[in-house]
Short mmCIF file of C-alpha atoms and ligand atoms in Angstrom, two decimals:
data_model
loop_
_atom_site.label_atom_id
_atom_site.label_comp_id
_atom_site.label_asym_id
_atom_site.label_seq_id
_atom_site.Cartn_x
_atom_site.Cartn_y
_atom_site.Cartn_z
CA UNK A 12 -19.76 20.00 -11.88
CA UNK A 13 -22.20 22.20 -12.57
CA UNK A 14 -25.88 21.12 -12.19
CA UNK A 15 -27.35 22.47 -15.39
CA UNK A 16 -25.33 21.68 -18.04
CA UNK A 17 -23.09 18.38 -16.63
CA UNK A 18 -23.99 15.71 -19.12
CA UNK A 19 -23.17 12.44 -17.69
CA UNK A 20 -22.92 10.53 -20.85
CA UNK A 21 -20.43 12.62 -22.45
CA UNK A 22 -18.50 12.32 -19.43
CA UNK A 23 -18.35 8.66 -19.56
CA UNK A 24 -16.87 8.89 -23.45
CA UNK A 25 -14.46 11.33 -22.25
CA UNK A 26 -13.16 8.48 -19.75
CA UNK A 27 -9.86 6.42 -20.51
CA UNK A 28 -11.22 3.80 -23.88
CA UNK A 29 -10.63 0.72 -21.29
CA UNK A 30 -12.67 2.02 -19.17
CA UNK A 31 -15.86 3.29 -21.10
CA UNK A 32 -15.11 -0.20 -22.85
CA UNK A 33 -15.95 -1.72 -19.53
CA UNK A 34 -18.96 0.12 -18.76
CA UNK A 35 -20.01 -0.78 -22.19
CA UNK A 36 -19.25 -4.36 -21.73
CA UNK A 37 -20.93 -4.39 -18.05
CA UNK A 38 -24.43 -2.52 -19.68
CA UNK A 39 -24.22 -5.57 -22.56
CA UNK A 40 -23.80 -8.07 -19.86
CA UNK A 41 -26.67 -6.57 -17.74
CA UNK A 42 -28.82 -6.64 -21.13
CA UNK A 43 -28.69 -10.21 -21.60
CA UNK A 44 -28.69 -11.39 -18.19
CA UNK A 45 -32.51 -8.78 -17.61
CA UNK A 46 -30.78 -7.42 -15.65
CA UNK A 47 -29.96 -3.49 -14.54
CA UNK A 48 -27.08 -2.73 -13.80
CA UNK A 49 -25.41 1.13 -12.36
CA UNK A 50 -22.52 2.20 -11.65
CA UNK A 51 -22.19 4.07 -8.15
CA UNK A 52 -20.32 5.79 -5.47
CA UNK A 53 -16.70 7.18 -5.29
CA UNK A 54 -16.35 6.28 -8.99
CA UNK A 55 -19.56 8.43 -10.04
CA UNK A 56 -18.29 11.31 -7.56
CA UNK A 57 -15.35 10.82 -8.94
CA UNK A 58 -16.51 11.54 -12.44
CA UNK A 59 -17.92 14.39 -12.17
CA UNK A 60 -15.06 15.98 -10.10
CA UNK A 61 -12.50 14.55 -13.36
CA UNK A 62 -10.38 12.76 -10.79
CA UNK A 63 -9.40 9.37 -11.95
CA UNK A 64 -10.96 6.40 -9.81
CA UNK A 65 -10.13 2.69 -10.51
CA UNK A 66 -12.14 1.14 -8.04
CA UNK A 67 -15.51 0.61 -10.41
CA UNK A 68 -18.53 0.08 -7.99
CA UNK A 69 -21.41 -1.73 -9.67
CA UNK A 70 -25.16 -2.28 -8.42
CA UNK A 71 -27.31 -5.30 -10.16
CA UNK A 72 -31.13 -5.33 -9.89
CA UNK A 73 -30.67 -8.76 -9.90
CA UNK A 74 -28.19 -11.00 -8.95
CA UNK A 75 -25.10 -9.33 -7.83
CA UNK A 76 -22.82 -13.02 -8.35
CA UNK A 77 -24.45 -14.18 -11.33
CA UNK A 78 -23.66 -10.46 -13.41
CA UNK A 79 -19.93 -10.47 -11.75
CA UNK A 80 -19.41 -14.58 -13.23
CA UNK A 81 -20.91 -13.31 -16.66
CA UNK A 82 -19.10 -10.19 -16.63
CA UNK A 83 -15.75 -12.09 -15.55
CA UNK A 84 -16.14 -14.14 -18.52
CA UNK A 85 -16.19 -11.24 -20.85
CA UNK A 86 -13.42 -9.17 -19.35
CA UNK A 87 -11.15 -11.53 -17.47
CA UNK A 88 -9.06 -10.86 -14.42
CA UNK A 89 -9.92 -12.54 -11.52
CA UNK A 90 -12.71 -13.11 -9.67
CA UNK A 91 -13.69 -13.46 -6.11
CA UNK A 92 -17.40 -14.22 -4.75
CA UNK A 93 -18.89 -13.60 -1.24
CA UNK A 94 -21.94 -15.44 -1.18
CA UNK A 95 -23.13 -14.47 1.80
CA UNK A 96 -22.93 -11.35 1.30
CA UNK A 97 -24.42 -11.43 -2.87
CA UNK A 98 -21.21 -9.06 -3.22
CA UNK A 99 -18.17 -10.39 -6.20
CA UNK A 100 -14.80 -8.78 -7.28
CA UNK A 101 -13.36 -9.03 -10.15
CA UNK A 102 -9.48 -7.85 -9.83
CA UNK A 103 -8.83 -6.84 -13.51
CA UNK A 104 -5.06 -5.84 -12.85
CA UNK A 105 -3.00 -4.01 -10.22
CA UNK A 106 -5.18 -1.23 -10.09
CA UNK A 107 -8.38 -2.05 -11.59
CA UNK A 108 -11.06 -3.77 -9.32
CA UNK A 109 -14.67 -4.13 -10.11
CA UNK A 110 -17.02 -4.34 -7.35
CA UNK A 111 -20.14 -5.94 -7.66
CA UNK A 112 -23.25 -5.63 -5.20
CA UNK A 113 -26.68 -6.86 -5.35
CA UNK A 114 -29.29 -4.04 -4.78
CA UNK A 115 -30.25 -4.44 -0.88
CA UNK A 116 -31.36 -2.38 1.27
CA UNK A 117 -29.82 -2.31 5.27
CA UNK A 118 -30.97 -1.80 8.19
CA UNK A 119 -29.63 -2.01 11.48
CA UNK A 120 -30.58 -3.97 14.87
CA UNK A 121 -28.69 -2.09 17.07
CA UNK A 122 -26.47 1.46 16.66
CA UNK A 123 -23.07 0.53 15.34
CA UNK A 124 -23.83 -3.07 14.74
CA UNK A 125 -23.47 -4.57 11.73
CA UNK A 126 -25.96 -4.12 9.07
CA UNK A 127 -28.49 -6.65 8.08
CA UNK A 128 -29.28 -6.78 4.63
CA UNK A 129 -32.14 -7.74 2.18
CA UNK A 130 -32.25 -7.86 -1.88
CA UNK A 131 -33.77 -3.99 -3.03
CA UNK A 132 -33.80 -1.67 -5.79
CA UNK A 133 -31.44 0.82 -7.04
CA UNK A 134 -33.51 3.27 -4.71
CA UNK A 135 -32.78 1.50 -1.76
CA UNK A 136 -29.46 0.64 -1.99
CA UNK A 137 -28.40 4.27 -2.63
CA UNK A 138 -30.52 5.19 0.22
CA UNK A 139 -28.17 2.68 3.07
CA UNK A 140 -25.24 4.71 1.79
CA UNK A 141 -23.24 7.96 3.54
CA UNK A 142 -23.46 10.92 2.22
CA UNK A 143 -24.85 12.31 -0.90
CA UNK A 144 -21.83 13.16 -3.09
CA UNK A 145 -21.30 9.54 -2.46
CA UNK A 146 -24.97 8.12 -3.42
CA UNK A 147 -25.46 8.65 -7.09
CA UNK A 148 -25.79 5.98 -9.63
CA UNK A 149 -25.16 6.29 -13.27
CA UNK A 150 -27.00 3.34 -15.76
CA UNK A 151 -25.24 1.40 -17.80
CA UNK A 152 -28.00 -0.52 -19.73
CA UNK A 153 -28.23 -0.44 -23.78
CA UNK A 154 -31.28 2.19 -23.71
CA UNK A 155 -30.47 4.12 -20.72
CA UNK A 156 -26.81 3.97 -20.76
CA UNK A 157 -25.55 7.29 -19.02
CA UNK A 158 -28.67 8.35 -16.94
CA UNK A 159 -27.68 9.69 -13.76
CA UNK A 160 -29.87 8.74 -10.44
CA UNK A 161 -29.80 11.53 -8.37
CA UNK A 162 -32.02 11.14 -5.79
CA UNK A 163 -31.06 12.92 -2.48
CA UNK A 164 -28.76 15.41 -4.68
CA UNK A 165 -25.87 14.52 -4.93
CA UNK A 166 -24.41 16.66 -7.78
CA UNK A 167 -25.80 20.03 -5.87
CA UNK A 168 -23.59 19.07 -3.12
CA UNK A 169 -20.57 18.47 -5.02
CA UNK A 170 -20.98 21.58 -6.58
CA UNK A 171 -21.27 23.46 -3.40
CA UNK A 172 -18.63 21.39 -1.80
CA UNK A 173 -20.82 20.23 0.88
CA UNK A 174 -21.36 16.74 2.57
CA UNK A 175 -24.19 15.75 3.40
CA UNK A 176 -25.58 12.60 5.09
CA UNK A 177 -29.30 11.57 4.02
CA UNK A 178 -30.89 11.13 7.63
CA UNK A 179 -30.59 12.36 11.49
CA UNK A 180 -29.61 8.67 12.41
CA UNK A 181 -26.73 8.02 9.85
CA UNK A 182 -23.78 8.80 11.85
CA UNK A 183 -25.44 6.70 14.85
CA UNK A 184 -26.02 3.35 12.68
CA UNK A 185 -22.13 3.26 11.57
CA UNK A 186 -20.35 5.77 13.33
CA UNK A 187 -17.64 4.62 10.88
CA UNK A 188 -18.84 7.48 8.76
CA UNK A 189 -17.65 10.29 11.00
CA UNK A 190 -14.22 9.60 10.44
CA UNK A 191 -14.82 9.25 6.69
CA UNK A 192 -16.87 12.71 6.71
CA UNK A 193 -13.94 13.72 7.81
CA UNK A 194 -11.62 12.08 5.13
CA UNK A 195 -13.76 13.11 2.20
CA UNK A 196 -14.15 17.02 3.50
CA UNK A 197 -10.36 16.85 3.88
CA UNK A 198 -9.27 15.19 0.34
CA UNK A 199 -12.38 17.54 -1.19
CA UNK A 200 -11.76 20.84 0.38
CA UNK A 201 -15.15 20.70 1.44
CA UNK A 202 -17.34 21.65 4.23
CA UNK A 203 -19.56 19.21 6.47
CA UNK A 204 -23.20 20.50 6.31
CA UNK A 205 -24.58 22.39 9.10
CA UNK A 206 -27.12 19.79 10.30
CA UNK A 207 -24.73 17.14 9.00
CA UNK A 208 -22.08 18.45 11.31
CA UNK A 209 -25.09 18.38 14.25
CA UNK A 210 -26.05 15.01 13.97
CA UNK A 211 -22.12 13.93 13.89
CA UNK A 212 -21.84 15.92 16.65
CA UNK A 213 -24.80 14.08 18.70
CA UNK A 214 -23.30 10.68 17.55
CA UNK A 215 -20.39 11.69 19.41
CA UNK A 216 -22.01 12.87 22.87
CA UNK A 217 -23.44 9.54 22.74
CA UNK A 218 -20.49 7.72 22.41
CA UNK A 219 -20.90 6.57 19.33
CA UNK A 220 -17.01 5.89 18.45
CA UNK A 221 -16.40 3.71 21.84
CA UNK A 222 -19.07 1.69 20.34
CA UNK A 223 -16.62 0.84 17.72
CA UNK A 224 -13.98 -2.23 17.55
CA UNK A 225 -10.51 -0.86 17.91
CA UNK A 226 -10.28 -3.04 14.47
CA UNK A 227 -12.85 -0.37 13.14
CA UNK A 228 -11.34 2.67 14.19
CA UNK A 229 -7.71 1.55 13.00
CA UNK A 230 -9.16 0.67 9.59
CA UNK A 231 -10.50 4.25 9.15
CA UNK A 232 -7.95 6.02 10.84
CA UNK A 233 -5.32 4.44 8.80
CA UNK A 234 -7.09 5.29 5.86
CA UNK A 235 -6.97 8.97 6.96
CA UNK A 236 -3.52 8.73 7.49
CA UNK A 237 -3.03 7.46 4.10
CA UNK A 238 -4.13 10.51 2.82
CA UNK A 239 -1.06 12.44 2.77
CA UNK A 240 -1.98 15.33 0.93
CA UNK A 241 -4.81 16.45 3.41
CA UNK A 242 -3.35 14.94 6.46
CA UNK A 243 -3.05 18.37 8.00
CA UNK A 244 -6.71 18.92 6.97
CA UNK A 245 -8.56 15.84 8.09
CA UNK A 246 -6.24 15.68 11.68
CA UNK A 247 -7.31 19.74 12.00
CA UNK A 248 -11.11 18.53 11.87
CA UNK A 249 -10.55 15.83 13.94
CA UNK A 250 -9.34 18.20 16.61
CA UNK A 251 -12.05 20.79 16.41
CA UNK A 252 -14.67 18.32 15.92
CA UNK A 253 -12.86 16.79 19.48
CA UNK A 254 -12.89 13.38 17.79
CA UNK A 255 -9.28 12.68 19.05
CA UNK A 256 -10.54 12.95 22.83
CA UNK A 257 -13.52 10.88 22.01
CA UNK A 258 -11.23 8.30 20.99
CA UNK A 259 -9.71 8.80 24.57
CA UNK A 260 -9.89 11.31 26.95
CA UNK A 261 -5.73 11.33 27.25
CA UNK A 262 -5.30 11.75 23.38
CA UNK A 263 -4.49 15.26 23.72
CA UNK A 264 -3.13 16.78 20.03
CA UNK A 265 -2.41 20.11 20.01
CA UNK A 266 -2.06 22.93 16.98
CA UNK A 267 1.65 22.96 16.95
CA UNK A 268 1.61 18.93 16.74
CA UNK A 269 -0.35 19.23 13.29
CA UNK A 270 1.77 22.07 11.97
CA UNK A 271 4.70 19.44 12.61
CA UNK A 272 3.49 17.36 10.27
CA UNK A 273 3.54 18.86 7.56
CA UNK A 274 7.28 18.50 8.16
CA UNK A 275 7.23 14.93 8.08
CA UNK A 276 6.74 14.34 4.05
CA UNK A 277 9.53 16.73 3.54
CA UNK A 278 11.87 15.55 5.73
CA UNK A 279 11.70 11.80 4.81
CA UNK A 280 11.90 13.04 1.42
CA UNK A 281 14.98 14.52 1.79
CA UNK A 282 16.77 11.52 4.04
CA UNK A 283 15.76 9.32 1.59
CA UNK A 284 17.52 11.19 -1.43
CA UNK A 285 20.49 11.39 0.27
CA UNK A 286 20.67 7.66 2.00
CA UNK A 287 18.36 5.02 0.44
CA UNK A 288 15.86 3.87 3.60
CA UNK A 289 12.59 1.90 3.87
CA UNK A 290 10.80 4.12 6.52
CA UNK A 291 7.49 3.64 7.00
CA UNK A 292 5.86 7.27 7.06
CA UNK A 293 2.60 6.07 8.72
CA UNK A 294 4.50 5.61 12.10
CA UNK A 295 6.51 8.60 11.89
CA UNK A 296 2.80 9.92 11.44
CA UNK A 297 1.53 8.49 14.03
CA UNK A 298 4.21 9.01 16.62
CA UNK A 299 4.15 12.61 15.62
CA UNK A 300 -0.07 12.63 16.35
CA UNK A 301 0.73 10.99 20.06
CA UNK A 302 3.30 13.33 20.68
CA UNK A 303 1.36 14.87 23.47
CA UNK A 304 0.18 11.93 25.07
CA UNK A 305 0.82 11.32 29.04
CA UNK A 306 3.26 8.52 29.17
CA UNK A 307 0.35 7.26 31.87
CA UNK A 308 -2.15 7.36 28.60
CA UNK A 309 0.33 6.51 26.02
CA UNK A 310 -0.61 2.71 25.93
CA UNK A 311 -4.32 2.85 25.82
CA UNK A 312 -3.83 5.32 22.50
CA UNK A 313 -1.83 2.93 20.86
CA UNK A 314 -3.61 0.17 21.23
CA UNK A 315 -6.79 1.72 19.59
CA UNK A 316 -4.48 3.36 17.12
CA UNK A 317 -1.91 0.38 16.50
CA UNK A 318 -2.77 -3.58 16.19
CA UNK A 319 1.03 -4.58 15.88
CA UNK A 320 2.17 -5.17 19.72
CA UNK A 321 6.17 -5.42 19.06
CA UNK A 322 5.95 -1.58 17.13
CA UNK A 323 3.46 -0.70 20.24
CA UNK A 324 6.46 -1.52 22.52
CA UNK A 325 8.91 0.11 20.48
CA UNK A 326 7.43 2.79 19.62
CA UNK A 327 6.20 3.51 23.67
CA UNK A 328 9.91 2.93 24.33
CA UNK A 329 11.34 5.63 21.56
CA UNK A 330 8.38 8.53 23.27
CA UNK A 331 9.41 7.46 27.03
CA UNK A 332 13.03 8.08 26.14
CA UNK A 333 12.65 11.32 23.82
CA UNK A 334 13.40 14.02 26.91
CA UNK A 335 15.82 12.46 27.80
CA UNK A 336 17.55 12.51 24.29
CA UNK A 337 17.04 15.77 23.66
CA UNK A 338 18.74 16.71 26.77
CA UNK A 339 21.53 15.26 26.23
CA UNK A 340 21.94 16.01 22.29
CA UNK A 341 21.13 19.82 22.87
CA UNK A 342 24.94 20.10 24.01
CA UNK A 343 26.88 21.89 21.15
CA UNK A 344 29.27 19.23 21.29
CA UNK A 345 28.36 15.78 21.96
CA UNK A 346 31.00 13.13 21.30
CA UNK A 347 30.19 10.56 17.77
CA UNK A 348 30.06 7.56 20.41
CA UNK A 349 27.23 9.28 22.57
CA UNK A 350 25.02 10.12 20.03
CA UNK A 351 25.94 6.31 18.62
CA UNK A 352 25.06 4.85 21.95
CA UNK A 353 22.01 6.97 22.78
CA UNK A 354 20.18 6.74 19.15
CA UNK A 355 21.25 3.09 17.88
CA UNK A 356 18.37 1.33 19.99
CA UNK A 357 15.79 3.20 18.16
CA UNK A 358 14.09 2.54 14.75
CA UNK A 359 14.38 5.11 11.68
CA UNK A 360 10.58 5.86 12.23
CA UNK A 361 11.69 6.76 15.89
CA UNK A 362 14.73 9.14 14.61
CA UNK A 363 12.77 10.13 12.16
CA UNK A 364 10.26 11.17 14.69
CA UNK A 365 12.74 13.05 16.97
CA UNK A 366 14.55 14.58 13.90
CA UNK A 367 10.77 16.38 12.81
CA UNK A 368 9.63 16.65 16.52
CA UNK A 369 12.11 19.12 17.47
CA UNK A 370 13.34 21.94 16.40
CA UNK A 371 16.25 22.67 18.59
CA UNK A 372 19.46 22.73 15.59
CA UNK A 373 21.82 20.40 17.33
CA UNK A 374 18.99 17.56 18.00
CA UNK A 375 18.46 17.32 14.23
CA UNK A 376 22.09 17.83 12.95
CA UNK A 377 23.24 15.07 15.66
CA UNK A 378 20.10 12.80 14.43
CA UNK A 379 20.78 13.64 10.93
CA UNK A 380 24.41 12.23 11.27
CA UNK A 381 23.78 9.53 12.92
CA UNK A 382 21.18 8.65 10.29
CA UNK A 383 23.27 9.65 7.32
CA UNK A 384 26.51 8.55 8.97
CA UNK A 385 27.00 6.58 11.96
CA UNK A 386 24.78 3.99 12.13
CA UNK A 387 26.31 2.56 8.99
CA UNK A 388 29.06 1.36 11.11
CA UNK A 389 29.73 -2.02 12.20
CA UNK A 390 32.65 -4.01 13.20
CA UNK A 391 33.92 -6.06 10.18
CA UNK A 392 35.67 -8.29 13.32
CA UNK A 393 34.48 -10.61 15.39
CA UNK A 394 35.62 -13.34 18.37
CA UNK A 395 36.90 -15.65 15.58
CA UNK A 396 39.41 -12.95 14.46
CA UNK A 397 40.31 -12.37 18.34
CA UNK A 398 40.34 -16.36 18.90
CA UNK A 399 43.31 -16.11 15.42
CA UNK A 400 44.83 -13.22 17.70
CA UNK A 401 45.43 -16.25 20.39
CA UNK A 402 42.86 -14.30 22.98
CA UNK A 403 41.01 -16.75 24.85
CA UNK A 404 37.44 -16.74 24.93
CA UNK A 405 35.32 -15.02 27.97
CA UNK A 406 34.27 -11.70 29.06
CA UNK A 407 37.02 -10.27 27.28
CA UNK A 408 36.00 -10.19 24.03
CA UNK A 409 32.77 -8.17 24.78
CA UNK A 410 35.42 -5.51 26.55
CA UNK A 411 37.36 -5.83 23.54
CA UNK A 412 35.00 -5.58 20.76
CA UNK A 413 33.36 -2.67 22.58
CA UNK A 414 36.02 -0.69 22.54
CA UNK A 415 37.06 -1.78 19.28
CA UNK A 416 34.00 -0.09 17.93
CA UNK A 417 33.77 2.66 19.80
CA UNK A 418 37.40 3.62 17.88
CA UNK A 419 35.79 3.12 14.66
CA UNK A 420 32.65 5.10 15.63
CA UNK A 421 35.20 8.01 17.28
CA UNK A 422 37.48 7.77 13.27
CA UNK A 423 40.15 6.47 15.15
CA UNK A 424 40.02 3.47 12.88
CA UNK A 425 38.03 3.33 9.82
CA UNK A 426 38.91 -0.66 8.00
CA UNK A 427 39.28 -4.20 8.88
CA UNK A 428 43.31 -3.80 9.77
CA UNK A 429 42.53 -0.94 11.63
CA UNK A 430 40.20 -2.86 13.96
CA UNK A 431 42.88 -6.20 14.09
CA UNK A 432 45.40 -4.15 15.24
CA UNK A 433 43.71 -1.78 17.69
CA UNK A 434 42.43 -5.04 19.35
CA UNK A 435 45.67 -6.49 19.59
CA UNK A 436 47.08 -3.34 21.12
CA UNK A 437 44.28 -3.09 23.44
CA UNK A 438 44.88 -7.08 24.16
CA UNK A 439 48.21 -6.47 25.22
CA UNK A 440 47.97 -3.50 27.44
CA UNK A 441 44.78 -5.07 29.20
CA UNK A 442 47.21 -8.23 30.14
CA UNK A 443 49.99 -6.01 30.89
CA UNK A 444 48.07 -4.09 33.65
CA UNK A 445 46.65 -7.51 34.83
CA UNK A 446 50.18 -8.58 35.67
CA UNK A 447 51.58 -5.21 36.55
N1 CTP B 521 -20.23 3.44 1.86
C1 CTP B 521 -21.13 3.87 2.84
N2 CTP B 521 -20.82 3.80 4.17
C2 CTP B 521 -19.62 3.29 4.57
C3 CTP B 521 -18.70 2.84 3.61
C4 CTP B 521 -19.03 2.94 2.26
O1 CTP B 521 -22.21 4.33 2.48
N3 CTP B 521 -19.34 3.22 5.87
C5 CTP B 521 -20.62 3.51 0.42
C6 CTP B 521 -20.43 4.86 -0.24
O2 CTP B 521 -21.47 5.03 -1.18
C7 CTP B 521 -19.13 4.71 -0.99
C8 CTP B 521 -19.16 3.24 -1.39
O3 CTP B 521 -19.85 2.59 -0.34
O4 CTP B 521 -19.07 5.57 -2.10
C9 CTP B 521 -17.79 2.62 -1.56
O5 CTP B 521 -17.04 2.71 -0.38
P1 CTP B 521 -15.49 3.03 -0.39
O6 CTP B 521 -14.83 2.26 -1.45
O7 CTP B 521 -15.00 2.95 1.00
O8 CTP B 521 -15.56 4.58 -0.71
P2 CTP B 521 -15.27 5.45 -1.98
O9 CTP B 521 -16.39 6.45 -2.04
O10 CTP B 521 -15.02 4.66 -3.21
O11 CTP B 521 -14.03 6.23 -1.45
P3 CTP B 521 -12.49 6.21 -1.87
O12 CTP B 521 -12.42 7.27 -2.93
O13 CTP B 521 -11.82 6.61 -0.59
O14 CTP B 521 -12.17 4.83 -2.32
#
């Protein structure tokens, strides 16, 4: 925006007619209930940069729960309150959510503890938040509907594409916010502020981020990883910023690991038009971001990174075993049954992984067919169809149906008659050399 002539109020009619509604509706409710009532945060941000946002942030000067009851009334959805906190949503449809706070101001007992609160002005509660682009407030009363609160400046920064935190100590209170400096200079384009990038820097020679809950640092970094679209950005400033070996000294990511990424959109997109497939891209992600970790650090990282112990195991599993695949698949002719044998204990996340991790041609054609191709095969027999054959049960039947499949996975047999007979054949000649 620029600073001179953005008008704040035009800005808000130029919004979707649901939304200004809304606002409208909010100011009115705010009105009777003597109350004031702003709109803040991302949404305000958002405005001003003309990117939609439909997560509505409102502050009362007054009673966060009554407003949000009163304004549920007049717009509907539905709402949820958090007494304890004075904070209310109001989920107006699938992507709609009003967020209500009571103006408080925080402050904190200890670094990196939660904060403890008390009922404020509009000041105040701008003042407990990140970073500038993030702490304006826009009012939505009758007689001041559409003036902005710009207190630390806000709209400068956005207009040099800078972020800003408001004091020294802001990444040491919630050291949450260095990863989200991070997110929003990524998603923005923008830079961090040269004393801004200081202080985060002291937060993190003191530790700061160890001071977090693994729960914490998942949350945020998951958000991160969300972000798609700047993935390469925010992961590249988490690298030179050395957040990664904050985290742990053994998370080691190098350049060539974040130019792989950018495969990883690409390639999933191009599986999935060909072979419909429910990977989930965040652990293809995330395998790809470990991909240099020491098999003797590999745990640790995951379990900050990953909350899930069964995909911690499997996933540990699919990165101890990747040499080893790739040494055997980098043979220009490996046999259908190998590559069946060697890939079909790993998930599609894992293939996926190998498939964008390397770049050697016959790892990803062999993982490509397997994916497209071979692991679409099963057996349509089973021991009830060798019990029919008169085969009695025991060991034999594993033997059997092995080998069975390992036809069908060779082309040697391709349908159900196929597999009866080659199992009677292969009945027959096991008995005969048992009495010959
Ligand atoms: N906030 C903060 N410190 C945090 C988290 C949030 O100061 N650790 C404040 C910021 O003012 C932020 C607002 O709370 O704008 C809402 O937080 P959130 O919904 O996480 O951020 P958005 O700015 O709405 O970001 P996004 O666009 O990613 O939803």
């Amino acid at each position: 925006p620029d600073v001179e002539t953005f008008n704040c109020r035009q800005a808000l009619e130029q919004l979707s007619s649901n939304i200004f509604e809304l606002l409208r509706t909010a100011g009115t409710v705010g009105d009777e209930l003597n109350q004031n009532v702003y709109v803040v945060g991302g949404f305000v941000r958002d405005l001003m940069l003309k990117t939609d946002n439909w997560d509505i942030d409102f502050v009362t000067e007054g009673d966060g729960i009554v407003f949000a009851k009163a304004l549920h009334q007049a717009v509907g959805g539905k709402l949820t309150v958090h007494p304890q906190f004075e904070t209310a949503v109001i989920r107006l449809s699938s992507h709609i959510t009003l967020d209500v706070v009571t103006a408080r101001r925080e402050y904190y007992e200890y670094p990196a503890a939660l904060p403890k609160v008390e009922k404020s002005n509009i000041w105040s509660d701008l003042f407990r938040r990140d970073f500038t682009i993030n702490c304006m407030a826009i009012s939505l009363n009758q007689s001041s509907f559409g003036d902005l609160s710009d207190y630390f400046g806000g709209m400068k920064d956005l207009q040099n594409k800078s972020i800003r935190v408001l004091y020294n100590l802001s990444f040491i209170e919630d050291p949450t916010r260095i990863f989200r400096a991070i997110r929003f200079a990524a998603r923005l384009g923008f830079h961090l502020e040269a004393s801004t990038r200081q202080f985060l820097q002291q937060a993190l020679q003191n530790d700061m981020i160890r001071r977090l809950s693994h729960d914490r640092i998942r949350e945020e970094f998951l958000h991160m990883i969300r972000e798609q679209e700047s993935l390469h950005n925010s992961m590249t400033l988490m690298r030179e910023l050395g957040i990664f070996q904050a985290l742990h000294s053994g998370f080691i990511v190098q350049s060539h690991t974040l130019e792989r990424l950018k495969g990883i959109r690409f390639a999933m997109e191009g599986f999935r038009q060909l072979s419909p497939s429910s990977f989930n891209q965040t652990v293809v992600m995330l395998m790809q971001i470990m991909s240099e970790v020491l098999p003797t650090d590999l745990e640790e990282v995951c379990q900050i990174l990953i909350a899930n112990q069964t995909l911690i195991q499997q996933m540990m599993k699919s990165m101890n075993q990747r040499d080893t695949i790739y040494l055997i698949l980098r043979e220009d002719e490996v046999d259908r049954f190998t590559i069946y044998q060697l890939l079909r204990a790993h998930t599609e996340e894992a293939l996926m992984f190998f498939y964008n991790d390397s770049d050697d041609p016959y790892i990803r054609h062999y993982i490509a067919f397997y994916l497209l191709k071979l692991r679409h095969i099963q057996l349509t027999i089973s021991g009830n169809d060798l019990k029919s054959l008169g085969i009695n049960p025991g060991p034999i039947y594993r033997r059997i149906l092995d080998n069975v499949l390992k036809a069908k996975v060779l082309g040697t047999i391709y349908d159900h008659d196929g597999e009866l007979k080659y199992a009677e054949n292969l009945y027959n000649r096991l008995k005969e050399a048992l009495h010959a």
